C-alpha cells in the first residue's frame, strides 16, 4: 500500500467530502508548485485524505488544512478562503470554488496571508488536538504571541515562514506516516546537548487512529543574520578568497553532529552481506536514473565500477548510524558568532521515509559536502578545481580532527558514496534544474573512469591555521595501491 493510501485508510476524513469541489482547481495548480514531486506527469488520481477547519467554520478569512493523495503521494496544503482577495494576496490565488460549501469563495495559499500565518503560530503556541491534527511544543522554550510572519523566499523543497526574525516554521509538503527525521533528529540532538542544530520548539502532526503520526510542520529558532554555507562559499570564490578555514570548521561541526547522533541513536556494524546490499541499492539507483536521464547512459558501466568495488570490499569495519541524509552546503548555516549549524535533516526528499530513517554510513553526508564544493567551483567562471580540492581536503581534515578518522582512509566507500550522490544529483537536476545538469555530469565523467591509486592520508594532520594558500596547499602524499 502506498504511504498516502495507508494514511487515507486511517485518517478521519469527515470534512473530506466537503472539499471535493475544490479538487479540480487544486489539480490545475499543483504541477506548477516547486515542491510538487510529480512534475512533468499528468495527474491521474487526486483525492482528499483529510480536511480540517483550523478556524471556526464561517470565519473570514477561513483556514482549511488539507491532506491530498495525488497519484499515491500525500501532500499537505493550507488553504485560505475569502469572498474576494485583496490585491496584496493576488499572487497567492489558487482559484475560485464554484460549488460545494465554499462556493463563490477565492481559494488561496494561506501561508501567503499574514493574518492566517499568524493564526497558525497561535495554534502552535497552544498544544492540543484539532480534528486529525495534534499540536505539540517544548514547554521549556517560550514562544511569544504576535510575532510578525513573512514567507521565506527562494527555492525550497517545503514551505517556510519566519516569525519576527525569531522562529522559522517549516511546513512539510510531501508527507508520509512516521516521524519525519527533520523533527526526530534535531530533537534527539537537543536532548543529547548538541547545539550544532536548532532545537524544535513546536511541531504538529496528523494522528491517524492506531497508526503512525505524519509530521506536518516544525517550528525552530531562526538563526538571524546567519550565512548559508552555499552563498558564503560562492561569495568567497567570486572574490578569489580562500575557504579552507571554514571548510575545516565545517568538517569539525559535521563530525560533532555525527558523533552525537551515533551516541544518541542506534548504530549497526555492516558485514559483507549488508555492504553488498548497499552496493546493490546504489547500482539499482544508477540503472533507474540512466533510464530517466539519457545523458547518463554512456557512463553507466564505468560508474558501476565504484559500486562493484564497494561490494567486493566486504564491508570491513563500516558502521551505520543515523545521519543527515542530504547534506550539502545549502544545509549549513554560519551563524553570527562564526560557528556552523546544520539544518534540514529530512534526508533526500524523493526517498521513502522508511529508507531515510535507516542507519547508513556517515560517509554519505561527507560525500554530500564534498560534492557541494565541486558544485561551487563549477558555478564559478573559470572553473576553480584547486579551490574545490583544497576545501575537500580541509573538510576531511577537520572531520578527522574531531573523530580521529579521516574519511579519505576509506577511499572505496567514499568513492561509492560520491558516485551515488552524483547520480542522485543528475536525476535531481534533470527533474528540477536542467540548466545545472552539466555540474553532476562533469563528476559523473570523472567517476566513470577507473579509480586512480588512492593517496595516503598524512598520519599527522596539519593544524587548521597551517593550511597554505592556493595553488598547492597540501603536500602531495605518497601513493599506495588500491586496497
Ligand atoms: N533555523 C534557521 N535559521 C535561519 N535560517 C534558516 C533556518 N532553517 C532554515 N533556514 C533557511 O531556510 C532555507 C530552507 O530551509 P530548509 O530546511 O533547507 O527547507 P527545505 O527542506 O524546504 O529545503 C535554508 O536554506 C535557510 O536559508
Ligand atoms: O531542497 P534540498 O535543500 O533538500 O536539496 C535538494 O536541492 C538542492 C539544490 O537546492 C540539491 O543540491 C545540489 O545543488 C546545490 C547547489 O544549489 C549543491 O550545493 C549540492 O551539492 C547539490 O547536491 C540537493 O541535491 C537536493 O536534494
PDB file of N, CA and C in Angstrom, residues 115-207:
ATOM      1  N   UNK A 115      -2.309  37.263   8.039  1.00  0.00           N
ATOM      2  CA  UNK A 115      -3.301  37.003   9.106  1.00  0.00           C
ATOM      3  C   UNK A 115      -3.405  35.520   9.409  1.00  0.00           C
ATOM      4  N   UNK A 116      -3.424  34.708   8.339  1.00  0.00           N
ATOM      5  CA  UNK A 116      -3.568  33.257   8.545  1.00  0.00           C
ATOM      6  C   UNK A 116      -2.264  32.656   9.074  1.00  0.00           C
ATOM      7  N   UNK A 117      -1.132  33.203   8.602  1.00  0.00           N
ATOM      8  CA  UNK A 117       0.158  32.709   9.097  1.00  0.00           C
ATOM      9  C   UNK A 117       0.273  32.983  10.598  1.00  0.00           C
ATOM     10  N   UNK A 118      -0.254  34.143  11.027  1.00  0.00           N
ATOM     11  CA  UNK A 118      -0.216  34.478  12.457  1.00  0.00           C
ATOM     12  C   UNK A 118      -1.099  33.500  13.239  1.00  0.00           C
ATOM     13  N   UNK A 119      -2.240  33.115  12.641  1.00  0.00           N
ATOM     14  CA  UNK A 119      -3.144  32.171  13.328  1.00  0.00           C
ATOM     15  C   UNK A 119      -2.511  30.792  13.455  1.00  0.00           C
ATOM     16  N   UNK A 120      -1.738  30.429  12.463  1.00  0.00           N
ATOM     17  CA  UNK A 120      -1.051  29.130  12.530  1.00  0.00           C
ATOM     18  C   UNK A 120      -0.058  29.120  13.703  1.00  0.00           C
ATOM     19  N   UNK A 121       0.639  30.231  13.897  1.00  0.00           N
ATOM     20  CA  UNK A 121       1.569  30.307  15.031  1.00  0.00           C
ATOM     21  C   UNK A 121       0.798  30.213  16.345  1.00  0.00           C
ATOM     22  N   UNK A 122      -0.362  30.865  16.404  1.00  0.00           N
ATOM     23  CA  UNK A 122      -1.177  30.776  17.614  1.00  0.00           C
ATOM     24  C   UNK A 122      -1.538  29.332  17.938  1.00  0.00           C
ATOM     25  N   UNK A 123      -1.868  28.568  16.880  1.00  0.00           N
ATOM     26  CA  UNK A 123      -2.197  27.145  17.082  1.00  0.00           C
ATOM     27  C   UNK A 123      -0.991  26.412  17.669  1.00  0.00           C
ATOM     28  N   UNK A 124       0.197  26.741  17.144  1.00  0.00           N
ATOM     29  CA  UNK A 124       1.407  26.058  17.610  1.00  0.00           C
ATOM     30  C   UNK A 124       1.743  26.440  19.056  1.00  0.00           C
ATOM     31  N   UNK A 125       1.337  27.638  19.447  1.00  0.00           N
ATOM     32  CA  UNK A 125       1.620  28.074  20.817  1.00  0.00           C
ATOM     33  C   UNK A 125       0.735  27.350  21.822  1.00  0.00           C
ATOM     34  N   UNK A 126      -0.435  26.855  21.369  1.00  0.00           N
ATOM     35  CA  UNK A 126      -1.328  26.172  22.313  1.00  0.00           C
ATOM     36  C   UNK A 126      -1.463  24.711  21.934  1.00  0.00           C
ATOM     37  N   UNK A 127      -0.729  23.836  22.638  1.00  0.00           N
ATOM     38  CA  UNK A 127      -0.773  22.415  22.303  1.00  0.00           C
ATOM     39  C   UNK A 127      -2.186  21.854  22.414  1.00  0.00           C
ATOM     40  N   UNK A 128      -2.463  20.816  21.666  1.00  0.00           N
ATOM     41  CA  UNK A 128      -3.777  20.185  21.744  1.00  0.00           C
ATOM     42  C   UNK A 128      -4.147  19.530  20.437  1.00  0.00           C
ATOM     43  N   UNK A 129      -5.343  18.931  20.426  1.00  0.00           N
ATOM     44  CA  UNK A 129      -5.803  18.176  19.260  1.00  0.00           C
ATOM     45  C   UNK A 129      -6.893  18.974  18.549  1.00  0.00           C
ATOM     46  N   UNK A 130      -6.844  18.985  17.228  1.00  0.00           N
ATOM     47  CA  UNK A 130      -7.859  19.679  16.435  1.00  0.00           C
ATOM     48  C   UNK A 130      -8.182  18.792  15.245  1.00  0.00           C
ATOM     49  N   UNK A 131      -9.352  18.146  15.261  1.00  0.00           N
ATOM     50  CA  UNK A 131      -9.668  17.189  14.197  1.00  0.00           C
ATOM     51  C   UNK A 131      -8.557  16.141  14.127  1.00  0.00           C
ATOM     52  N   UNK A 132      -8.005  15.901  12.942  1.00  0.00           N
ATOM     53  CA  UNK A 132      -6.966  14.868  12.836  1.00  0.00           C
ATOM     54  C   UNK A 132      -5.579  15.382  13.241  1.00  0.00           C
ATOM     55  N   UNK A 133      -5.471  16.646  13.689  1.00  0.00           N
ATOM     56  CA  UNK A 133      -4.152  17.234  13.940  1.00  0.00           C
ATOM     57  C   UNK A 133      -3.840  17.332  15.431  1.00  0.00           C
ATOM     58  N   UNK A 134      -2.547  17.083  15.743  1.00  0.00           N
ATOM     59  CA  UNK A 134      -2.085  17.284  17.117  1.00  0.00           C
ATOM     60  C   UNK A 134      -0.980  18.328  17.117  1.00  0.00           C
ATOM     61  N   UNK A 135      -1.117  19.351  17.952  1.00  0.00           N
ATOM     62  CA  UNK A 135      -0.102  20.400  18.083  1.00  0.00           C
ATOM     63  C   UNK A 135       0.652  20.172  19.385  1.00  0.00           C
ATOM     64  N   UNK A 136       1.996  20.240  19.319  1.00  0.00           N
ATOM     65  CA  UNK A 136       2.843  19.947  20.471  1.00  0.00           C
ATOM     66  C   UNK A 136       3.922  21.005  20.595  1.00  0.00           C
ATOM     67  N   UNK A 137       4.473  21.153  21.789  1.00  0.00           N
ATOM     68  CA  UNK A 137       5.584  22.105  21.909  1.00  0.00           C
ATOM     69  C   UNK A 137       6.510  21.727  23.051  1.00  0.00           C
ATOM     70  N   UNK A 138       7.705  22.313  23.007  1.00  0.00           N
ATOM     71  CA  UNK A 138       8.659  22.101  24.090  1.00  0.00           C
ATOM     72  C   UNK A 138       8.347  23.156  25.155  1.00  0.00           C
ATOM     73  N   UNK A 139       7.859  22.724  26.325  1.00  0.00           N
ATOM     74  CA  UNK A 139       7.414  23.723  27.302  1.00  0.00           C
ATOM     75  C   UNK A 139       8.566  24.595  27.807  1.00  0.00           C
ATOM     76  N   UNK A 140       9.811  24.142  27.613  1.00  0.00           N
ATOM     77  CA  UNK A 140      10.945  24.905  28.142  1.00  0.00           C
ATOM     78  C   UNK A 140      11.275  26.135  27.290  1.00  0.00           C
ATOM     79  N   UNK A 141      10.749  26.190  26.048  1.00  0.00           N
ATOM     80  CA  UNK A 141      11.093  27.342  25.198  1.00  0.00           C
ATOM     81  C   UNK A 141       9.849  28.180  24.921  1.00  0.00           C
ATOM     82  N   UNK A 142       9.738  29.336  25.558  1.00  0.00           N
ATOM     83  CA  UNK A 142       8.542  30.159  25.322  1.00  0.00           C
ATOM     84  C   UNK A 142       8.548  30.747  23.917  1.00  0.00           C
ATOM     85  N   UNK A 143       7.358  30.782  23.312  1.00  0.00           N
ATOM     86  CA  UNK A 143       7.194  31.416  22.000  1.00  0.00           C
ATOM     87  C   UNK A 143       6.252  32.596  22.212  1.00  0.00           C
ATOM     88  N   UNK A 144       6.757  33.829  22.060  1.00  0.00           N
ATOM     89  CA  UNK A 144       5.881  34.980  22.321  1.00  0.00           C
ATOM     90  C   UNK A 144       4.724  35.069  21.333  1.00  0.00           C
ATOM     91  N   UNK A 145       3.625  35.696  21.760  1.00  0.00           N
ATOM     92  CA  UNK A 145       2.473  35.915  20.855  1.00  0.00           C
ATOM     93  C   UNK A 145       2.778  37.099  19.947  1.00  0.00           C
ATOM     94  N   UNK A 146       2.073  37.146  18.808  1.00  0.00           N
ATOM     95  CA  UNK A 146       2.075  38.350  17.967  1.00  0.00           C
ATOM     96  C   UNK A 146       3.312  38.563  17.123  1.00  0.00           C
ATOM     97  N   UNK A 147       4.120  37.531  16.916  1.00  0.00           N
ATOM     98  CA  UNK A 147       5.309  37.716  16.072  1.00  0.00           C
ATOM     99  C   UNK A 147       4.869  37.885  14.612  1.00  0.00           C
ATOM    100  N   UNK A 148       5.475  38.842  13.921  1.00  0.00           N
ATOM    101  CA  UNK A 148       5.056  39.116  12.538  1.00  0.00           C
ATOM    102  C   UNK A 148       5.610  38.057  11.587  1.00  0.00           C
ATOM    103  N   UNK A 149       4.719  37.437  10.793  1.00  0.00           N
ATOM    104  CA  UNK A 149       5.203  36.395   9.873  1.00  0.00           C
ATOM    105  C   UNK A 149       5.637  36.961   8.526  1.00  0.00           C
ATOM    106  N   UNK A 150       6.599  36.298   7.911  1.00  0.00           N
ATOM    107  CA  UNK A 150       6.907  36.579   6.493  1.00  0.00           C
ATOM    108  C   UNK A 150       7.333  35.269   5.854  1.00  0.00           C
ATOM    109  N   UNK A 151       6.900  35.044   4.602  1.00  0.00           N
ATOM    110  CA  UNK A 151       7.310  33.791   3.961  1.00  0.00           C
ATOM    111  C   UNK A 151       8.774  33.850   3.583  1.00  0.00           C
ATOM    112  N   UNK A 152       9.430  32.722   3.638  1.00  0.00           N
ATOM    113  CA  UNK A 152      10.824  32.636   3.206  1.00  0.00           C
ATOM    114  C   UNK A 152      10.817  32.580   1.684  1.00  0.00           C
ATOM    115  N   UNK A 153      11.619  33.420   1.057  1.00  0.00           N
ATOM    116  CA  UNK A 153      11.649  33.354  -0.410  1.00  0.00           C
ATOM    117  C   UNK A 153      12.780  32.404  -0.828  1.00  0.00           C
ATOM    118  N   UNK A 154      12.782  32.022  -2.080  1.00  0.00           N
ATOM    119  CA  UNK A 154      13.864  31.171  -2.573  1.00  0.00           C
ATOM    120  C   UNK A 154      13.408  29.755  -2.787  1.00  0.00           C
ATOM    121  N   UNK A 155      14.268  29.006  -3.451  1.00  0.00           N
ATOM    122  CA  UNK A 155      13.931  27.619  -3.815  1.00  0.00           C
ATOM    123  C   UNK A 155      13.879  26.745  -2.580  1.00  0.00           C
ATOM    124  N   UNK A 156      12.826  25.998  -2.454  1.00  0.00           N
ATOM    125  CA  UNK A 156      12.690  25.128  -1.293  1.00  0.00           C
ATOM    126  C   UNK A 156      11.968  23.850  -1.659  1.00  0.00           C
ATOM    127  N   UNK A 157      12.254  22.788  -0.894  1.00  0.00           N
ATOM    128  CA  UNK A 157      11.523  21.545  -1.069  1.00  0.00           C
ATOM    129  C   UNK A 157      10.171  21.657  -0.367  1.00  0.00           C
ATOM    130  N   UNK A 158      10.157  22.423   0.748  1.00  0.00           N
ATOM    131  CA  UNK A 158       8.931  22.612   1.517  1.00  0.00           C
ATOM    132  C   UNK A 158       8.581  24.093   1.494  1.00  0.00           C
ATOM    133  N   UNK A 159       7.796  24.561   2.479  1.00  0.00           N
ATOM    134  CA  UNK A 159       7.476  25.994   2.549  1.00  0.00           C
ATOM    135  C   UNK A 159       7.763  26.464   3.963  1.00  0.00           C
ATOM    136  N   UNK A 160       8.406  27.612   4.093  1.00  0.00           N
ATOM    137  CA  UNK A 160       8.761  28.093   5.432  1.00  0.00           C
ATOM    138  C   UNK A 160       8.283  29.513   5.661  1.00  0.00           C
ATOM    139  N   UNK A 161       8.000  29.799   6.937  1.00  0.00           N
ATOM    140  CA  UNK A 161       7.595  31.142   7.366  1.00  0.00           C
ATOM    141  C   UNK A 161       8.527  31.566   8.480  1.00  0.00           C
ATOM    142  N   UNK A 162       8.937  32.821   8.455  1.00  0.00           N
ATOM    143  CA  UNK A 162       9.778  33.350   9.537  1.00  0.00           C
ATOM    144  C   UNK A 162       8.902  34.247  10.395  1.00  0.00           C
ATOM    145  N   UNK A 163       8.969  34.042  11.704  1.00  0.00           N
ATOM    146  CA  UNK A 163       8.148  34.826  12.624  1.00  0.00           C
ATOM    147  C   UNK A 163       9.045  35.760  13.428  1.00  0.00           C
ATOM    148  N   UNK A 164       8.867  37.059  13.182  1.00  0.00           N
ATOM    149  CA  UNK A 164       9.560  38.071  13.982  1.00  0.00           C
ATOM    150  C   UNK A 164      11.066  37.898  13.987  1.00  0.00           C
ATOM    151  N   UNK A 165      11.625  37.319  12.968  1.00  0.00           N
ATOM    152  CA  UNK A 165      13.068  37.058  12.919  1.00  0.00           C
ATOM    153  C   UNK A 165      13.543  36.250  14.123  1.00  0.00           C
ATOM    154  N   UNK A 166      12.619  35.544  14.791  1.00  0.00           N
ATOM    155  CA  UNK A 166      12.997  34.762  15.975  1.00  0.00           C
ATOM    156  C   UNK A 166      12.794  33.268  15.769  1.00  0.00           C
ATOM    157  N   UNK A 167      11.790  32.897  14.969  1.00  0.00           N
ATOM    158  CA  UNK A 167      11.482  31.481  14.751  1.00  0.00           C
ATOM    159  C   UNK A 167      11.212  31.240  13.270  1.00  0.00           C
ATOM    160  N   UNK A 168      11.439  30.018  12.854  1.00  0.00           N
ATOM    161  CA  UNK A 168      11.115  29.648  11.479  1.00  0.00           C
ATOM    162  C   UNK A 168      10.262  28.380  11.528  1.00  0.00           C
ATOM    163  N   UNK A 169       9.152  28.411  10.790  1.00  0.00           N
ATOM    164  CA  UNK A 169       8.258  27.244  10.723  1.00  0.00           C
ATOM    165  C   UNK A 169       8.407  26.606   9.356  1.00  0.00           C
ATOM    166  N   UNK A 170       8.758  25.331   9.339  1.00  0.00           N
ATOM    167  CA  UNK A 170       8.773  24.609   8.066  1.00  0.00           C
ATOM    168  C   UNK A 170       7.493  23.805   7.949  1.00  0.00           C
ATOM    169  N   UNK A 171       6.762  24.024   6.870  1.00  0.00           N
ATOM    170  CA  UNK A 171       5.546  23.261   6.587  1.00  0.00           C
ATOM    171  C   UNK A 171       5.932  22.211   5.549  1.00  0.00           C
ATOM    172  N   UNK A 172       5.906  20.946   5.948  1.00  0.00           N
ATOM    173  CA  UNK A 172       6.293  19.884   5.016  1.00  0.00           C
ATOM    174  C   UNK A 172       5.225  19.734   3.952  1.00  0.00           C
ATOM    175  N   UNK A 173       5.636  19.510   2.735  1.00  0.00           N
ATOM    176  CA  UNK A 173       4.669  19.417   1.645  1.00  0.00           C
ATOM    177  C   UNK A 173       4.324  17.979   1.319  1.00  0.00           C
ATOM    178  N   UNK A 174       5.359  17.170   1.021  1.00  0.00           N
ATOM    179  CA  UNK A 174       5.048  15.757   0.751  1.00  0.00           C
ATOM    180  C   UNK A 174       5.272  15.022   2.073  1.00  0.00           C
ATOM    181  N   UNK A 175       4.246  14.364   2.580  1.00  0.00           N
ATOM    182  CA  UNK A 175       4.337  13.788   3.922  1.00  0.00           C
ATOM    183  C   UNK A 175       3.995  12.295   3.871  1.00  0.00           C
ATOM    184  N   UNK A 176       4.452  11.586   4.885  1.00  0.00           N
ATOM    185  CA  UNK A 176       4.159  10.157   4.938  1.00  0.00           C
ATOM    186  C   UNK A 176       4.096   9.702   6.384  1.00  0.00           C
ATOM    187  N   UNK A 177       3.554   8.494   6.633  1.00  0.00           N
ATOM    188  CA  UNK A 177       3.449   8.014   8.007  1.00  0.00           C
ATOM    189  C   UNK A 177       4.830   7.823   8.621  1.00  0.00           C
ATOM    190  N   UNK A 178       4.944   8.167   9.893  1.00  0.00           N
ATOM    191  CA  UNK A 178       6.223   8.023  10.601  1.00  0.00           C
ATOM    192  C   UNK A 178       6.774   9.400  10.895  1.00  0.00           C
ATOM    193  N   UNK A 179       7.516   9.481  12.017  1.00  0.00           N
ATOM    194  CA  UNK A 179       8.061  10.785  12.386  1.00  0.00           C
ATOM    195  C   UNK A 179       9.094  11.213  11.340  1.00  0.00           C
ATOM    196  N   UNK A 180       9.027  12.480  10.936  1.00  0.00           N
ATOM    197  CA  UNK A 180       9.975  12.982   9.941  1.00  0.00           C
ATOM    198  C   UNK A 180      11.349  13.152  10.623  1.00  0.00           C
ATOM    199  N   UNK A 181      12.421  12.689   9.988  1.00  0.00           N
ATOM    200  CA  UNK A 181      13.752  12.841  10.612  1.00  0.00           C
ATOM    201  C   UNK A 181      14.103  14.298  10.899  1.00  0.00           C
ATOM    202  N   UNK A 182      13.437  15.244  10.234  1.00  0.00           N
ATOM    203  CA  UNK A 182      13.732  16.656  10.489  1.00  0.00           C
ATOM    204  C   UNK A 182      13.154  17.114  11.825  1.00  0.00           C
ATOM    205  N   UNK A 183      12.281  16.286  12.413  1.00  0.00           N
ATOM    206  CA  UNK A 183      11.826  16.529  13.783  1.00  0.00           C
ATOM    207  C   UNK A 183      12.582  15.587  14.727  1.00  0.00           C
ATOM    208  N   UNK A 184      12.669  14.335  14.300  1.00  0.00           N
ATOM    209  CA  UNK A 184      13.242  13.292  15.158  1.00  0.00           C
ATOM    210  C   UNK A 184      14.710  13.581  15.515  1.00  0.00           C
ATOM    211  N   UNK A 185      15.534  13.880  14.494  1.00  0.00           N
ATOM    212  CA  UNK A 185      16.966  14.005  14.757  1.00  0.00           C
ATOM    213  C   UNK A 185      17.306  15.291  15.515  1.00  0.00           C
ATOM    214  N   UNK A 186      16.775  16.455  15.112  1.00  0.00           N
ATOM    215  CA  UNK A 186      17.069  17.639  15.918  1.00  0.00           C
ATOM    216  C   UNK A 186      16.592  17.499  17.374  1.00  0.00           C
ATOM    217  N   UNK A 187      15.469  16.801  17.594  1.00  0.00           N
ATOM    218  CA  UNK A 187      15.027  16.609  18.992  1.00  0.00           C
ATOM    219  C   UNK A 187      16.018  15.721  19.744  1.00  0.00           C
ATOM    220  N   UNK A 188      16.469  14.645  19.065  1.00  0.00           N
ATOM    221  CA  UNK A 188      17.424  13.732  19.723  1.00  0.00           C
ATOM    222  C   UNK A 188      18.740  14.463  20.005  1.00  0.00           C
ATOM    223  N   UNK A 189      19.169  15.303  19.074  1.00  0.00           N
ATOM    224  CA  UNK A 189      20.430  16.040  19.264  1.00  0.00           C
ATOM    225  C   UNK A 189      20.291  17.043  20.408  1.00  0.00           C
ATOM    226  N   UNK A 190      19.127  17.727  20.452  1.00  0.00           N
ATOM    227  CA  UNK A 190      18.917  18.703  21.527  1.00  0.00           C
ATOM    228  C   UNK A 190      18.933  17.990  22.879  1.00  0.00           C
ATOM    229  N   UNK A 191      18.271  16.819  22.940  1.00  0.00           N
ATOM    230  CA  UNK A 191      18.225  16.078  24.203  1.00  0.00           C
ATOM    231  C   UNK A 191      19.626  15.629  24.607  1.00  0.00           C
ATOM    232  N   UNK A 192      20.498  15.412  23.615  1.00  0.00           N
ATOM    233  CA  UNK A 192      21.870  14.963  23.903  1.00  0.00           C
ATOM    234  C   UNK A 192      22.796  16.150  24.167  1.00  0.00           C
ATOM    235  N   UNK A 193      22.262  17.368  24.103  1.00  0.00           N
ATOM    236  CA  UNK A 193      23.068  18.546  24.418  1.00  0.00           C
ATOM    237  C   UNK A 193      23.888  19.058  23.243  1.00  0.00           C
ATOM    238  N   UNK A 194      23.616  18.566  22.027  1.00  0.00           N
ATOM    239  CA  UNK A 194      24.363  19.033  20.852  1.00  0.00           C
ATOM    240  C   UNK A 194      23.727  20.345  20.379  1.00  0.00           C
ATOM    241  N   UNK A 195      24.532  21.394  20.281  1.00  0.00           N
ATOM    242  CA  UNK A 195      23.982  22.713  19.936  1.00  0.00           C
ATOM    243  C   UNK A 195      24.261  23.094  18.480  1.00  0.00           C
ATOM    244  N   UNK A 196      24.704  22.139  17.686  1.00  0.00           N
ATOM    245  CA  UNK A 196      25.003  22.422  16.279  1.00  0.00           C
ATOM    246  C   UNK A 196      23.762  22.461  15.398  1.00  0.00           C
ATOM    247  N   UNK A 197      22.625  22.110  15.962  1.00  0.00           N
ATOM    248  CA  UNK A 197      21.380  22.006  15.190  1.00  0.00           C
ATOM    249  C   UNK A 197      20.290  22.754  15.960  1.00  0.00           C
ATOM    250  N   UNK A 198      19.541  23.683  15.310  1.00  0.00           N
ATOM    251  CA  UNK A 198      18.475  24.379  16.041  1.00  0.00           C
ATOM    252  C   UNK A 198      17.448  23.364  16.572  1.00  0.00           C
ATOM    253  N   UNK A 199      17.091  23.518  17.854  1.00  0.00           N
ATOM    254  CA  UNK A 199      16.204  22.538  18.509  1.00  0.00           C
ATOM    255  C   UNK A 199      14.739  22.868  18.239  1.00  0.00           C
ATOM    256  N   UNK A 200      13.918  21.887  17.816  1.00  0.00           N
ATOM    257  CA  UNK A 200      12.488  22.148  17.597  1.00  0.00           C
ATOM    258  C   UNK A 200      11.827  22.706  18.859  1.00  0.00           C
ATOM    259  N   UNK A 201      11.002  23.745  18.686  1.00  0.00           N
ATOM    260  CA  UNK A 201      10.304  24.288  19.846  1.00  0.00           C
ATOM    261  C   UNK A 201       8.804  23.971  19.799  1.00  0.00           C
ATOM    262  N   UNK A 202       8.275  23.712  18.606  1.00  0.00           N
ATOM    263  CA  UNK A 202       6.866  23.301  18.475  1.00  0.00           C
ATOM    264  C   UNK A 202       6.722  22.545  17.165  1.00  0.00           C
ATOM    265  N   UNK A 203       5.713  21.683  17.091  1.00  0.00           N
ATOM    266  CA  UNK A 203       5.509  20.900  15.871  1.00  0.00           C
ATOM    267  C   UNK A 203       4.056  20.432  15.828  1.00  0.00           C
ATOM    268  N   UNK A 204       3.612  20.051  14.643  1.00  0.00           N
ATOM    269  CA  UNK A 204       2.255  19.495  14.545  1.00  0.00           C
ATOM    270  C   UNK A 204       2.260  18.302  13.607  1.00  0.00           C
ATOM    271  N   UNK A 205       1.354  17.386  13.910  1.00  0.00           N
ATOM    272  CA  UNK A 205       1.309  16.104  13.198  1.00  0.00           C
ATOM    273  C   UNK A 205      -0.134  15.744  12.914  1.00  0.00           C
ATOM    274  N   UNK A 206      -0.343  14.870  11.918  1.00  0.00           N
ATOM    275  CA  UNK A 206      -1.653  14.253  11.751  1.00  0.00           C
ATOM    276  C   UNK A 206      -1.593  12.946  12.532  1.00  0.00           C
ATOM    277  N   UNK A 207      -2.691  12.654  13.204  1.00  0.00           N
ATOM    278  CA  UNK A 207      -2.705  11.474  14.066  1.00  0.00           C
ATOM    279  C   UNK A 207      -3.732  10.464  13.605  1.00  0.00           C
TER     280      UNK A 207
END
